[in-house]
Coordinates of C-alpha atoms in Angstrom, one line a residue:
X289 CA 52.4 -142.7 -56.5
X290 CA 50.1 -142.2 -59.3
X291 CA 51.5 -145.2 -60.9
X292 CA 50.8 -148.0 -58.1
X293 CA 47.3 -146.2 -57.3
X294 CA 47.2 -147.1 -61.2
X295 CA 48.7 -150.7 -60.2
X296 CA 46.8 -151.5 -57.0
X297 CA 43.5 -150.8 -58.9
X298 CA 44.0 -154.0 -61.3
X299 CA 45.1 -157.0 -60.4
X300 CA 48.8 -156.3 -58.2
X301 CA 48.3 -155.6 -54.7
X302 CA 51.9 -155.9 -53.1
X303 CA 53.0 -152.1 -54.7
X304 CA 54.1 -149.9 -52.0
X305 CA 56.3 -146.8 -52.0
X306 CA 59.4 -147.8 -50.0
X307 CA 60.5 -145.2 -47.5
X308 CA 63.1 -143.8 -49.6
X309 CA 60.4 -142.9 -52.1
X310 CA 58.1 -141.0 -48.8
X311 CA 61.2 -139.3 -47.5
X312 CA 61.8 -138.0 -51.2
X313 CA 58.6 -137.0 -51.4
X314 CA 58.3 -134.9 -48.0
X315 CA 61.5 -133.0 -48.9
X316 CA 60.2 -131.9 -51.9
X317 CA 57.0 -130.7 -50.1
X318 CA 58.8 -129.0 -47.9
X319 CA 61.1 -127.3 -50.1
X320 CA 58.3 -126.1 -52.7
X321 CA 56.6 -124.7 -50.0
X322 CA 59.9 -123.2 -47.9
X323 CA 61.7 -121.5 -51.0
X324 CA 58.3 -120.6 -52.8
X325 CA 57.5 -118.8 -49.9
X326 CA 60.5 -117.1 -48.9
X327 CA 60.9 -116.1 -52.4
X328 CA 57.6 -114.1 -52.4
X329 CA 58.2 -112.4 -49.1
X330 CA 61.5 -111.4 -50.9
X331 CA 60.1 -109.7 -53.8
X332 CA 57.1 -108.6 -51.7
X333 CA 59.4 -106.5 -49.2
X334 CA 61.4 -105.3 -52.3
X335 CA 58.5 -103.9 -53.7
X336 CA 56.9 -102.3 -50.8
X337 CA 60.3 -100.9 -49.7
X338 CA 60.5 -99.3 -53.5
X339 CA 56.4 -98.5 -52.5
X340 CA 56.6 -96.4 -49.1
X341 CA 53.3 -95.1 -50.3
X342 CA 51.8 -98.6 -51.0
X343 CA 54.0 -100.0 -47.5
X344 CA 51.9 -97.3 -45.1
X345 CA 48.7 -98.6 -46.4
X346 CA 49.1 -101.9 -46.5
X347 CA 50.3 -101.1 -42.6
X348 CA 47.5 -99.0 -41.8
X349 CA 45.3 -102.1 -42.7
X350 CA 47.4 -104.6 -40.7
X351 CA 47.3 -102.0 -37.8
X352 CA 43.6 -101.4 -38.4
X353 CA 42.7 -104.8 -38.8
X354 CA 45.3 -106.6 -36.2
X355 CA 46.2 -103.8 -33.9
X356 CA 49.8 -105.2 -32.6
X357 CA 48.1 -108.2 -31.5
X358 CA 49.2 -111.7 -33.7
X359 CA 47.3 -112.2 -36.8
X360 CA 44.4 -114.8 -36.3
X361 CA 42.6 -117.0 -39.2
X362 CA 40.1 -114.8 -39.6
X363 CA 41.7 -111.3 -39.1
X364 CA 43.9 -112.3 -42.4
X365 CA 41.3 -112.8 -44.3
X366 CA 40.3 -109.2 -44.3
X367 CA 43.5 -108.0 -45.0
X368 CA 42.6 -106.5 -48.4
X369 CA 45.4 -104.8 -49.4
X370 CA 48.0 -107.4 -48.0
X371 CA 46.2 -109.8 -50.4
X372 CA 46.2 -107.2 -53.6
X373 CA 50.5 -106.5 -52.6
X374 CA 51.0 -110.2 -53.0
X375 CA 49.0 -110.8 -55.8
X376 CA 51.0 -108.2 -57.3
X377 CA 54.5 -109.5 -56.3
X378 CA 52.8 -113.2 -57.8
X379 CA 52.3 -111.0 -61.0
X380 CA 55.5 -109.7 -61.4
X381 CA 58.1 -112.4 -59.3
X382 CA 56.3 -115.6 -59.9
X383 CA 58.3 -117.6 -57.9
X384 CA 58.5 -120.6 -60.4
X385 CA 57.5 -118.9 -63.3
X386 CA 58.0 -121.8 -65.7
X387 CA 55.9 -124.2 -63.3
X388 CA 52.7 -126.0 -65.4
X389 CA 51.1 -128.9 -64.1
X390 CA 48.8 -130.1 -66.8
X391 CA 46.1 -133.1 -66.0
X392 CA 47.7 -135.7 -68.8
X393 CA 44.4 -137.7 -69.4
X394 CA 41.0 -137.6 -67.8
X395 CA 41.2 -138.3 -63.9
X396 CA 38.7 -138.9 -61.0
X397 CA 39.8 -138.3 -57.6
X398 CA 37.3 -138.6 -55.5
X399 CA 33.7 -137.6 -56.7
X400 CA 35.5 -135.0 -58.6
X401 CA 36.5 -135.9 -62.3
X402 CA 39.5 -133.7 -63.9
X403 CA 39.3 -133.5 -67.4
X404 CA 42.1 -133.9 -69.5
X405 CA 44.6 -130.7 -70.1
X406 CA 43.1 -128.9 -67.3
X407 CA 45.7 -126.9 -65.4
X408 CA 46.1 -128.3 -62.2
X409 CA 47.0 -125.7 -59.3
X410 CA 49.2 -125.8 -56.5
X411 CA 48.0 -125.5 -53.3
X412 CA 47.8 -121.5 -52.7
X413 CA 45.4 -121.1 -50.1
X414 CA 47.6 -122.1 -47.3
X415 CA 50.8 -120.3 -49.5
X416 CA 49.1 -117.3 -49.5
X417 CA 47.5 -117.4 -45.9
X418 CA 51.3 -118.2 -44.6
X419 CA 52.4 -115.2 -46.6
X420 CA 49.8 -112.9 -45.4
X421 CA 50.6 -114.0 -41.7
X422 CA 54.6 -112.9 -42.5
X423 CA 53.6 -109.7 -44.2
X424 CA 51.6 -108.6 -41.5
X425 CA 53.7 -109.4 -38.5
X426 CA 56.9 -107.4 -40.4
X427 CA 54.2 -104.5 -40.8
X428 CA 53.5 -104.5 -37.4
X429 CA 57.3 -104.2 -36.5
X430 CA 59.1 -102.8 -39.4
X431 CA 59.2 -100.1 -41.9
X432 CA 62.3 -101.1 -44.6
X433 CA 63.6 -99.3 -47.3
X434 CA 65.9 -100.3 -50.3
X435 CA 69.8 -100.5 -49.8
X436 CA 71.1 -97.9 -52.4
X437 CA 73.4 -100.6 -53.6
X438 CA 70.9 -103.3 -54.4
X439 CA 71.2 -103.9 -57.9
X440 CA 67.8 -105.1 -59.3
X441 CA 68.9 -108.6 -61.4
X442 CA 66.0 -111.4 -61.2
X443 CA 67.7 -114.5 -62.5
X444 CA 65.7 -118.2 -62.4
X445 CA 67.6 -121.0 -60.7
X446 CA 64.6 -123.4 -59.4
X447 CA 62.9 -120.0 -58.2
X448 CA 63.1 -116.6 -59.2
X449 CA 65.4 -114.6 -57.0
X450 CA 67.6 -111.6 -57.2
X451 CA 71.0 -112.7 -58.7
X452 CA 72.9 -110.5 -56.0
X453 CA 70.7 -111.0 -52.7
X454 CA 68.2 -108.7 -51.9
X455 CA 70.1 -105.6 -49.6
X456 CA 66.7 -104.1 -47.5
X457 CA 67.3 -101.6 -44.2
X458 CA 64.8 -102.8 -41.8
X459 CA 64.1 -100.0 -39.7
X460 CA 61.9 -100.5 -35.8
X461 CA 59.1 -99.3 -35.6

């Protein structure tokens, strides 16, 4: 895409990307933003069923916050703790922790110029928002505890994941 914005600037103005190229491109937005996901609510739930301690506040917040009514826009963004749980889970289980996207050169997009080698993050804010919205819906109707088989074995393939599934009791609340 880059390269015919690049093209269509000078002096070629028949570039397009064919729909092959679109269709490519949606799938891979989708699936950086399905598995990324999925694999933080996976090591999130692992960690807060190893945390009961850490799982009852971060559920007296949703409950304090949210009552058991859906979580809106604005009742997830003061969901303190929720936040601090997944930026811990980020810490620990970055779900592709061998992602970098580097600027290359200088670029303008925009009014906004992005100097060369700047790091170039994903788009989180929605990520986490979507995350924060899971959490505190399974807070509202679980408690979950560790299966005492689960063997703890993070392995990369694309994401990071546990090698042998992630075994969690859901309990109703």
């Amino acid at each position: 895409m880059a390269a015919n914005r690049q093209e269509l600037s000078g002096s070629q103005r028949n570039l397009s990307l064919s729909m092959e190229d679109i269709v490519n491109e949606c799938k891979t937005f989708f699936f950086a933003g399905h598995e990324t996901t999925a694999t933080l609510m996976t090591w999130t739930i692992m960690l807060l069923a190893i945390n009961p301690e850490w799982q009852e506040k971060t559920r007296e917040e949703v409950l304090l916050v949210c009552g058991r009514e859906s979580p809106t826009h604005d009742s997830l963004q003061n969901l303190k703790i929720v936040g601090m749980v997944l930026n811990e889970a980020l810490r620990l289980y970055p779900p592709i922790p061998v992602l970098a996207r580097e600027a290359s050169k200088t670029l303008q997009v925009g009014g906004l110029s992005i100097p060369s080698k700047t790091f170039v993050f994903l788009p989180t804010s929605f990520a986490l928002m979507e995350a924060r919205a899971i959490l505190a819906m399974m807070l509202q109707r679980f408690r979950f505890s560790l299966s005492p088989g689960y063997k703890h074995c993070p392995t990369l393939f694309i994401t990071l994941q546990p090698q042998h599934g992630m075994q969690i009791i859901f309990e109703k609340l």
